[in-house]
Tab-separated table of C-alpha atoms in Angstrom:
chain	number	residue	atom	x	y	z
A	1	UNK	CA	0.073	-0.061	-0.052
A	2	UNK	CA	2.757	2.373	-0.787
A	3	UNK	CA	1.214	5.859	-1.335
A	4	UNK	CA	2.856	7.750	-4.224
A	5	UNK	CA	2.644	11.303	-5.094
A	6	UNK	CA	0.527	11.779	-8.194
A	7	UNK	CA	2.657	14.459	-9.845
A	8	UNK	CA	-0.024	16.908	-10.473
A	9	UNK	CA	1.831	19.929	-8.922
A	10	UNK	CA	1.856	22.451	-11.533
A	11	UNK	CA	-1.420	21.684	-13.113
A	12	UNK	CA	-3.353	21.095	-9.899
A	13	UNK	CA	-1.849	24.468	-8.353
A	14	UNK	CA	-2.876	26.333	-11.469
A	15	UNK	CA	-6.350	24.887	-11.488
A	16	UNK	CA	-6.856	25.509	-7.874
A	17	UNK	CA	-6.254	29.193	-8.183
A	18	UNK	CA	-9.299	29.268	-10.482
A	19	UNK	CA	-11.787	27.582	-8.222
A	20	UNK	CA	-14.960	29.309	-7.562
A	21	UNK	CA	-18.056	28.305	-5.735
A	22	UNK	CA	-20.144	28.308	-8.972
A	23	UNK	CA	-18.198	25.125	-9.893
A	24	UNK	CA	-19.295	21.561	-9.242
A	25	UNK	CA	-21.027	21.209	-5.957
A	26	UNK	CA	-22.048	24.976	-5.644
A	27	UNK	CA	-25.568	26.076	-5.640
A	28	UNK	CA	-26.074	29.802	-5.651
A	29	UNK	CA	-29.425	29.809	-7.376
A	30	UNK	CA	-31.777	28.372	-4.755
A	31	UNK	CA	-33.900	31.015	-3.103
A	32	UNK	CA	-34.572	28.698	-0.030
A	33	UNK	CA	-32.446	29.024	3.031
A	34	UNK	CA	-30.616	25.792	3.793
A	35	UNK	CA	-28.998	25.059	7.289
A	36	UNK	CA	-25.954	22.773	7.214
A	37	UNK	CA	-24.759	20.915	10.285
A	38	UNK	CA	-21.102	20.175	10.871
A	39	UNK	CA	-19.512	18.080	13.770
A	40	UNK	CA	-15.821	18.834	13.971
A	41	UNK	CA	-12.963	17.792	16.248
A	42	UNK	CA	-11.222	20.138	18.673
A	43	UNK	CA	-7.578	20.434	17.876
A	44	UNK	CA	-6.537	22.731	20.658
A	45	UNK	CA	-4.112	20.681	22.770
A	46	UNK	CA	-4.227	23.404	25.499
A	47	UNK	CA	-8.013	23.496	25.911
A	48	UNK	CA	-8.400	26.894	24.293
A	49	UNK	CA	-10.769	28.227	21.769
A	50	UNK	CA	-8.650	28.047	18.633
A	51	UNK	CA	-10.763	25.429	16.820
A	52	UNK	CA	-14.033	27.409	17.671
A	53	UNK	CA	-12.332	30.488	16.370
A	54	UNK	CA	-11.178	28.902	13.140
A	55	UNK	CA	-14.688	27.625	12.285
A	56	UNK	CA	-16.465	30.713	13.382
A	57	UNK	CA	-14.240	33.001	11.131
A	58	UNK	CA	-14.482	30.542	8.110
A	59	UNK	CA	-18.296	30.218	8.480
A	60	UNK	CA	-18.767	33.846	8.717
A	61	UNK	CA	-16.872	34.499	5.349
A	62	UNK	CA	-18.765	31.589	3.711
A	63	UNK	CA	-22.230	32.892	4.657
A	64	UNK	CA	-21.309	36.340	3.377
A	65	UNK	CA	-20.666	34.809	-0.136
A	66	UNK	CA	-23.537	32.228	0.226
A	67	UNK	CA	-26.488	34.064	1.790
A	68	UNK	CA	-28.808	31.285	1.289
A	69	UNK	CA	-26.700	28.796	3.444
A	70	UNK	CA	-26.217	28.775	7.227
A	71	UNK	CA	-23.669	26.485	8.683
A	72	UNK	CA	-23.895	25.343	12.329
A	73	UNK	CA	-20.861	23.725	13.786
A	74	UNK	CA	-20.531	21.586	16.935
A	75	UNK	CA	-16.922	21.130	18.241
A	76	UNK	CA	-16.283	17.916	20.157
A	77	UNK	CA	-13.033	16.730	21.754
A	78	UNK	CA	-11.109	14.001	20.052
A	79	UNK	CA	-12.010	11.515	22.768
A	80	UNK	CA	-15.673	11.927	21.982
A	81	UNK	CA	-16.114	13.061	18.374
A	82	UNK	CA	-16.060	9.707	16.524
A	83	UNK	CA	-18.494	8.293	18.982
A	84	UNK	CA	-20.761	11.214	18.791
A	85	UNK	CA	-21.041	11.025	14.962
A	86	UNK	CA	-21.632	7.280	15.181
A	87	UNK	CA	-24.449	7.734	17.545
A	88	UNK	CA	-26.004	10.600	15.401
A	89	UNK	CA	-25.802	8.194	12.213
A	90	UNK	CA	-27.276	5.297	14.106
A	91	UNK	CA	-30.241	7.421	15.362
A	92	UNK	CA	-30.873	8.582	11.723
A	93	UNK	CA	-29.762	12.063	12.638
A	94	UNK	CA	-26.435	12.256	10.670
A	95	UNK	CA	-24.900	15.713	10.356
A	96	UNK	CA	-24.478	17.173	6.953
A	97	UNK	CA	-20.716	16.978	7.442
A	98	UNK	CA	-18.449	15.389	9.918
A	99	UNK	CA	-14.686	16.171	10.539
A	100	UNK	CA	-13.429	13.090	12.359
A	101	UNK	CA	-10.632	10.408	12.286
A	102	UNK	CA	-12.219	7.726	10.133
A	103	UNK	CA	-14.593	7.529	7.074
A	104	UNK	CA	-14.528	3.914	5.782
A	105	UNK	CA	-17.467	2.505	7.721
A	106	UNK	CA	-19.755	5.166	6.460
A	107	UNK	CA	-18.324	4.866	2.886
A	108	UNK	CA	-19.118	1.073	3.005
A	109	UNK	CA	-22.571	1.550	4.224
A	110	UNK	CA	-23.351	3.926	1.232
A	111	UNK	CA	-23.887	6.858	3.725
A	112	UNK	CA	-21.436	9.410	2.034
A	113	UNK	CA	-21.295	11.382	-1.072
A	114	UNK	CA	-18.272	10.682	-3.286
A	115	UNK	CA	-15.537	13.354	-3.593
A	116	UNK	CA	-16.576	14.101	-7.261
A	117	UNK	CA	-20.260	14.571	-6.262
A	118	UNK	CA	-19.159	17.450	-3.883
A	119	UNK	CA	-15.991	18.968	-5.300
A	120	UNK	CA	-14.910	20.767	-8.447
A	121	UNK	CA	-12.344	19.063	-10.484
A	122	UNK	CA	-9.673	21.622	-9.663
A	123	UNK	CA	-10.272	21.093	-5.897
A	124	UNK	CA	-10.248	17.357	-6.057
A	125	UNK	CA	-7.134	17.244	-8.289
A	126	UNK	CA	-5.329	19.443	-5.715
A	127	UNK	CA	-5.157	16.911	-2.836
A	128	UNK	CA	-1.792	15.257	-2.232
A	129	UNK	CA	-1.433	11.810	-3.825
A	130	UNK	CA	-1.021	9.672	-0.690
A	131	UNK	CA	-4.033	11.303	0.900
A	132	UNK	CA	-6.232	10.716	-2.115
A	133	UNK	CA	-5.403	6.979	-2.182
A	134	UNK	CA	-5.938	6.631	1.609
A	135	UNK	CA	-9.439	8.263	1.085
A	136	UNK	CA	-10.564	5.690	-1.546
A	137	UNK	CA	-12.488	2.578	-1.381
A	138	UNK	CA	-12.545	0.544	-4.490
A	139	UNK	CA	-10.909	3.351	-6.297
A	140	UNK	CA	-13.519	5.844	-5.374
A	141	UNK	CA	-12.732	8.795	-3.026
A	142	UNK	CA	-15.114	9.301	-0.170
A	143	UNK	CA	-12.775	10.583	2.593
A	144	UNK	CA	-11.656	14.074	2.029
A	145	UNK	CA	-8.254	14.735	3.886
A	146	UNK	CA	-8.645	17.682	6.378
A	147	UNK	CA	-5.415	17.660	8.079
A	148	UNK	CA	-2.219	15.591	7.877
A	149	UNK	CA	1.124	15.056	9.619
A	150	UNK	CA	4.321	12.925	9.346
A	151	UNK	CA	6.859	12.026	12.034
A	152	UNK	CA	10.438	12.892	12.594
A	153	UNK	CA	12.996	11.634	15.150
A	154	UNK	CA	13.229	14.428	17.913
A	155	UNK	CA	16.232	14.779	20.066
A	156	UNK	CA	17.284	16.998	22.942
A	157	UNK	CA	20.496	18.752	21.734
A	158	UNK	CA	21.693	19.589	25.189
A	159	UNK	CA	21.415	16.005	26.341
A	160	UNK	CA	23.225	14.873	23.211
A	161	UNK	CA	26.034	17.278	23.831
A	162	UNK	CA	26.305	16.171	27.446
A	163	UNK	CA	26.347	12.467	26.394
A	164	UNK	CA	28.923	13.148	23.673
A	165	UNK	CA	26.590	11.962	20.937
A	166	UNK	CA	28.285	13.592	17.794
A	167	UNK	CA	25.430	13.458	15.381
A	168	UNK	CA	21.769	12.374	15.129
A	169	UNK	CA	21.186	8.668	14.302
A	170	UNK	CA	20.443	7.594	10.815
A	171	UNK	CA	20.201	3.863	11.581
A	172	UNK	CA	18.824	1.679	14.276
A	173	UNK	CA	22.344	0.746	15.289
A	174	UNK	CA	23.331	4.424	15.619
A	175	UNK	CA	20.151	4.967	17.606
A	176	UNK	CA	20.966	2.253	20.001
A	177	UNK	CA	24.493	3.638	20.512
A	178	UNK	CA	23.225	7.138	21.107
A	179	UNK	CA	20.684	5.721	23.670
A	180	UNK	CA	23.516	3.794	25.457
A	181	UNK	CA	25.465	7.043	25.778
A	182	UNK	CA	22.560	9.049	26.891
A	183	UNK	CA	21.986	6.429	29.697
A	184	UNK	CA	25.621	6.108	30.780
A	185	UNK	CA	26.590	9.755	30.593
A	186	UNK	CA	23.530	11.666	31.493
A	187	UNK	CA	21.315	9.119	33.386
A	188	UNK	CA	18.338	10.590	31.540
A	189	UNK	CA	15.031	8.816	32.507
A	190	UNK	CA	14.171	7.945	28.824
A	191	UNK	CA	17.087	7.552	26.576
A	192	UNK	CA	14.517	6.694	23.833
A	193	UNK	CA	10.964	7.108	24.673
A	194	UNK	CA	8.898	4.316	23.166
A	195	UNK	CA	5.184	4.971	23.593
A	196	UNK	CA	3.421	1.663	23.013
A	197	UNK	CA	0.611	2.441	25.215
A	198	UNK	CA	-3.032	2.358	24.000
A	199	UNK	CA	-3.180	6.053	23.071
A	200	UNK	CA	-1.375	5.774	19.664
A	201	UNK	CA	0.565	2.564	19.549
A	202	UNK	CA	-0.606	1.589	16.129
A	203	UNK	CA	1.304	4.713	14.754
A	204	UNK	CA	4.521	4.200	16.737
A	205	UNK	CA	4.554	0.556	15.800
A	206	UNK	CA	4.006	1.301	12.075
A	207	UNK	CA	7.008	3.654	11.906
A	208	UNK	CA	9.283	0.779	13.333
A	209	UNK	CA	7.768	-1.714	10.727
A	210	UNK	CA	8.458	0.436	7.903
A	211	UNK	CA	11.918	1.004	9.126
A	212	UNK	CA	12.416	-2.758	9.112
A	213	UNK	CA	11.856	-2.849	5.421
A	214	UNK	CA	8.353	-4.349	5.980
A	215	UNK	CA	5.079	-3.147	4.358
A	216	UNK	CA	3.485	-2.047	7.615
A	217	UNK	CA	0.177	-3.687	8.302
A	218	UNK	CA	-0.956	-4.624	4.801
A	219	UNK	CA	0.732	-6.188	1.657
A	220	UNK	CA	0.824	-4.382	-1.612
A	221	UNK	CA	-2.470	-5.824	-2.615
A	222	UNK	CA	-4.177	-4.256	0.527
A	223	UNK	CA	-4.647	-7.524	2.607
A	224	UNK	CA	-3.352	-7.667	6.140
A	225	UNK	CA	0.087	-9.020	6.575
A	226	UNK	CA	0.835	-8.250	10.101
A	227	UNK	CA	2.845	-11.341	11.230
A	228	UNK	CA	5.469	-11.246	8.489
A	229	UNK	CA	8.988	-12.375	9.036
A	230	UNK	CA	10.150	-8.685	8.643
A	231	UNK	CA	7.622	-7.362	11.210
A	232	UNK	CA	8.628	-9.990	13.651
A	233	UNK	CA	12.231	-9.399	13.213
A	234	UNK	CA	11.607	-5.693	13.798
A	235	UNK	CA	9.973	-6.131	17.056
A	236	UNK	CA	12.651	-8.659	18.165
A	237	UNK	CA	15.255	-5.988	17.484
A	238	UNK	CA	13.369	-3.359	19.503
A	239	UNK	CA	12.938	-5.761	22.388
A	240	UNK	CA	16.422	-7.006	22.490
A	241	UNK	CA	18.292	-3.781	21.786
A	242	UNK	CA	16.197	-1.024	23.364
A	243	UNK	CA	13.763	-2.450	25.857
A	244	UNK	CA	15.688	-5.205	27.443
A	245	UNK	CA	18.850	-3.116	28.197
A	246	UNK	CA	16.517	-0.473	29.858
A	247	UNK	CA	17.058	2.300	27.028
A	248	UNK	CA	13.339	2.918	26.850
A	249	UNK	CA	13.024	4.324	30.433
A	250	UNK	CA	11.104	3.256	33.519
A	251	UNK	CA	8.104	0.986	33.249
A	252	UNK	CA	7.298	-0.820	30.059
A	253	UNK	CA	6.547	0.837	26.688
A	254	UNK	CA	2.947	-0.753	26.718
A	255	UNK	CA	2.301	1.563	29.726
A	256	UNK	CA	3.620	4.769	28.116
A	257	UNK	CA	1.272	6.880	26.139
A	258	UNK	CA	2.261	9.456	23.561
A	259	UNK	CA	1.011	12.529	25.609
A	260	UNK	CA	3.024	11.243	28.697
A	261	UNK	CA	6.185	10.835	26.465
A	262	UNK	CA	5.761	14.296	24.989
A	263	UNK	CA	5.220	15.852	28.380
A	264	UNK	CA	8.511	13.986	29.632
A	265	UNK	CA	10.309	15.377	26.512
A	266	UNK	CA	9.342	18.965	27.489
A	267	UNK	CA	10.467	18.421	31.040
A	268	UNK	CA	14.016	17.427	29.639
A	269	UNK	CA	13.490	13.635	30.673
A	270	UNK	CA	13.780	12.211	27.230
A	271	UNK	CA	16.755	12.029	24.948
A	272	UNK	CA	14.958	11.026	21.767
A	273	UNK	CA	11.580	10.060	20.533
A	274	UNK	CA	9.439	9.882	17.358
A	275	UNK	CA	7.712	13.319	17.323
A	276	UNK	CA	4.527	14.937	15.829
A	277	UNK	CA	4.900	18.580	14.555
A	278	UNK	CA	2.838	19.803	17.479
A	279	UNK	CA	5.540	18.937	20.047
A	280	UNK	CA	7.941	21.625	18.444
A	281	UNK	CA	5.890	24.421	20.011
A	282	UNK	CA	5.583	22.593	23.313
A	283	UNK	CA	9.326	22.100	23.543
A	284	UNK	CA	10.123	25.704	22.560
A	285	UNK	CA	7.873	26.912	25.180
A	286	UNK	CA	9.601	24.705	27.799
A	287	UNK	CA	13.040	25.929	26.618
A	288	UNK	CA	14.125	22.614	25.201
A	289	UNK	CA	16.555	22.965	22.238
A	290	UNK	CA	15.254	20.411	19.867
A	291	UNK	CA	16.793	18.729	16.822
A	292	UNK	CA	14.947	16.772	14.270
A	293	UNK	CA	15.937	14.319	11.533
A	294	UNK	CA	14.199	11.691	9.495
A	295	UNK	CA	13.087	8.516	11.483
A	296	UNK	CA	16.019	6.078	11.185
A	297	UNK	CA	15.541	2.587	9.609
A	298	UNK	CA	17.389	-0.595	10.122
A	299	UNK	CA	20.084	0.392	7.550
A	300	UNK	CA	19.202	4.005	6.831
A	301	UNK	CA	15.965	5.584	5.468
A	302	UNK	CA	12.677	3.511	6.126
A	303	UNK	CA	10.842	1.822	3.160
A	304	UNK	CA	8.538	4.825	3.388
A	305	UNK	CA	7.857	7.676	5.835
A	306	UNK	CA	4.656	7.344	7.976
A	307	UNK	CA	1.844	9.716	7.191
A	308	UNK	CA	-1.359	10.369	9.222
A	309	UNK	CA	-4.537	12.096	8.178
A	310	UNK	CA	-7.878	13.207	9.451
A	311	UNK	CA	-10.909	13.317	7.360
A	312	UNK	CA	-13.995	15.373	6.477
A	313	UNK	CA	-16.998	13.776	4.729
A	314	UNK	CA	-20.515	14.760	3.531
A	315	UNK	CA	-23.436	12.592	4.588
A	316	UNK	CA	-26.172	11.795	2.072
A	317	UNK	CA	-29.060	11.597	4.716
A	318	UNK	CA	-30.295	15.211	4.475
A	319	UNK	CA	-29.886	15.433	0.702
A	320	UNK	CA	-27.934	18.814	0.793
A	321	UNK	CA	-25.378	17.769	-1.747
A	322	UNK	CA	-24.990	21.180	-3.475
A	323	UNK	CA	-24.770	23.122	-0.358
A	324	UNK	CA	-22.314	20.737	1.246
A	325	UNK	CA	-20.252	20.872	-2.012
A	326	UNK	CA	-20.346	24.773	-1.900
A	327	UNK	CA	-19.041	24.789	1.643
A	328	UNK	CA	-16.248	22.158	0.995
A	329	UNK	CA	-14.938	23.881	-2.097
A	330	UNK	CA	-14.716	27.013	0.016
A	331	UNK	CA	-13.055	25.052	2.847
A	332	UNK	CA	-10.273	23.825	0.542
A	333	UNK	CA	-9.117	27.150	-0.792
A	334	UNK	CA	-5.474	27.807	0.065
A	335	UNK	CA	-6.288	30.570	2.451
A	336	UNK	CA	-8.482	28.351	4.658
A	337	UNK	CA	-6.231	25.307	4.381
A	338	UNK	CA	-3.051	27.238	5.395
A	339	UNK	CA	-4.879	28.932	8.201
A	340	UNK	CA	-5.867	25.786	9.860
A	341	UNK	CA	-2.473	23.973	9.301
A	342	UNK	CA	-0.505	27.055	10.621
A	343	UNK	CA	-2.607	27.326	13.620
A	344	UNK	CA	-2.185	23.659	14.683
A	345	UNK	CA	1.351	22.858	13.467
A	346	UNK	CA	-0.225	20.387	10.908
A	347	UNK	CA	0.524	19.938	7.301
A	348	UNK	CA	-1.660	21.256	4.366
A	349	UNK	CA	-3.605	18.538	2.433
A	350	UNK	CA	-3.295	20.193	-0.990
A	351	UNK	CA	-0.482	20.630	-3.460
A	352	UNK	CA	-0.675	24.302	-3.659
A	353	UNK	CA	-1.049	25.003	-0.048
A	354	UNK	CA	1.955	22.655	0.665
A	355	UNK	CA	4.026	24.541	-1.794
A	356	UNK	CA	2.952	27.811	-0.272
A	357	UNK	CA	3.994	26.748	3.225
A	358	UNK	CA	7.348	25.284	2.234
A	359	UNK	CA	8.160	28.607	0.466
A	360	UNK	CA	7.140	30.698	3.528
A	361	UNK	CA	9.938	31.589	5.789
A	362	UNK	CA	7.513	31.568	8.744
A	363	UNK	CA	6.996	27.851	8.428
A	364	UNK	CA	10.643	26.750	7.847
A	365	UNK	CA	10.427	24.484	10.938
A	366	UNK	CA	7.747	22.399	9.113
A	367	UNK	CA	9.758	21.856	5.872
A	368	UNK	CA	11.222	18.523	6.945
A	369	UNK	CA	7.681	17.305	7.692
A	370	UNK	CA	6.416	18.613	4.448
A	371	UNK	CA	9.140	16.752	2.570
A	372	UNK	CA	8.127	13.445	3.857
A	373	UNK	CA	4.354	13.582	3.120
A	374	UNK	CA	4.450	13.169	-0.753
A	375	UNK	CA	6.029	9.705	-0.395
A	376	UNK	CA	4.446	8.818	2.840
A	377	UNK	CA	2.542	5.561	3.742
A	378	UNK	CA	-0.700	5.861	5.719
A	379	UNK	CA	-2.202	3.243	7.869
A	380	UNK	CA	-4.976	1.195	6.096
A	381	UNK	CA	-7.818	3.649	6.962
A	382	UNK	CA	-9.652	2.597	3.783
A	383	UNK	CA	-10.424	-0.737	5.345
A	384	UNK	CA	-13.730	-0.884	7.342
A	385	UNK	CA	-12.087	-3.365	9.667
A	386	UNK	CA	-9.172	-1.073	10.551
A	387	UNK	CA	-10.824	0.601	13.552
A	388	UNK	CA	-10.999	-2.805	15.275
A	389	UNK	CA	-7.735	-4.061	14.157
A	390	UNK	CA	-6.082	-0.694	15.145
A	391	UNK	CA	-7.615	-1.112	18.602
A	392	UNK	CA	-6.243	-4.558	18.842
A	393	UNK	CA	-2.810	-3.277	18.176
A	394	UNK	CA	-3.262	-0.367	20.590
A	395	UNK	CA	-4.188	-2.884	23.451
A	396	UNK	CA	-1.727	-5.561	22.744
A	397	UNK	CA	1.369	-4.520	20.863
A	398	UNK	CA	3.142	-3.326	23.991
A	399	UNK	CA	3.176	-7.007	25.263
A	400	UNK	CA	5.368	-8.127	22.441
A	401	UNK	CA	8.339	-6.192	23.823
A	402	UNK	CA	7.594	-6.586	27.494
A	403	UNK	CA	9.684	-8.828	29.587
A	404	UNK	CA	8.714	-12.372	28.805
A	405	UNK	CA	6.842	-11.264	25.801
A	406	UNK	CA	7.032	-12.873	22.384
A	407	UNK	CA	6.805	-10.645	19.159
A	408	UNK	CA	5.987	-13.584	17.129
A	409	UNK	CA	3.070	-14.735	19.337
A	410	UNK	CA	1.683	-11.367	19.764
A	411	UNK	CA	1.811	-10.522	16.071
A	412	UNK	CA	0.386	-13.797	15.239
A	413	UNK	CA	-2.664	-13.312	17.557
A	414	UNK	CA	-3.241	-9.811	16.112
A	415	UNK	CA	-2.962	-11.179	12.572
A	416	UNK	CA	-5.580	-13.930	13.324
A	417	UNK	CA	-8.061	-11.473	14.555
A	418	UNK	CA	-7.403	-9.214	11.605
A	419	UNK	CA	-7.949	-12.047	9.221
A	420	UNK	CA	-11.336	-12.693	10.865
A	421	UNK	CA	-12.371	-9.071	10.447
A	422	UNK	CA	-11.149	-8.856	6.949
A	423	UNK	CA	-13.243	-11.936	6.172
A	424	UNK	CA	-16.350	-10.120	7.524
A	425	UNK	CA	-15.292	-7.149	5.350
A	426	UNK	CA	-15.619	-9.124	2.241
A	427	UNK	CA	-19.010	-10.637	3.135
């Protein structure tokens, strides 16, 4: 499931500048007032009002240009938003649009409009290639990428200097050697923080699997391939070379969540970890001098960098296709895409906005992340079974590297469960 950039950069960017709301999906002729409902996730990690402010400003501008459409937005925390939307859909009260973490179940149940039913051709062509493919089921796009991110290896420059680590690691062996120096020379709590707790273990694990020259969780044909020899060898290496020697810190990786690992990094208690762009701002506020490089692989660069995306979608239930399309065409203009990405230290989902961000000196700290995205591989979010398989990984993968744990047995059990879910998916 390697995700490849589609190579539409110049054409898509040029087309995108010509997009207007009178294109496909817009409806400026109806005299009747239509109210659209949107359920969206809260991205403000500090509990502030930034998500509400973003949507309020965008909707106000949209309604000025589309006086016959009102948009009502409901902001929900990430811990609740997917469940809230699922409940509304189950009760027959689906919102017109939802901005959440997954789309596949709704697409498989024929509850969503396709991308080409909602978006103008220039807007649809402007999405980055890996995100288009991740949003497709049976070669039809339903999931519209809303925000994206990649991961880099973050390290504490001051601790590296104290430990005598001359350069950031580029291979697993160099990472192990750096972690050993951090432990022996600085006695830092977490030479390498490995968050395999249930918060986001499926993402941390996938980075390692790609670094071990595996395909991640699926083979090139899209079927689960979790317990491969490459994946087993990867977790064997992590267990033997990082966890067993005590280089991943106190406790076991299966008990460490990403949020706790990031907090420890900002306290100066972590030498290295695989980091999300949002950690940069937190580290800077805490006075941590942060370095960042591509995530190392076994012998150098991984098979592919990891990409992650969140999604927005339009539901058929209320029949407001034209009005939903008008709003989404407006949402995906460069101005609005860049405003959201910049506000949250995330990556734009379109070609033209990505190019604009990369050229803007204000966003030079995101350039390394941007460069990873066009060739990134995403988790198999197009599979309706992925939610259950992902949860299985979150709850159990930490056991593979725990004392007495067996990577082969844990991967085999997860693979068996995934095969059962995949069979249901085919029925």
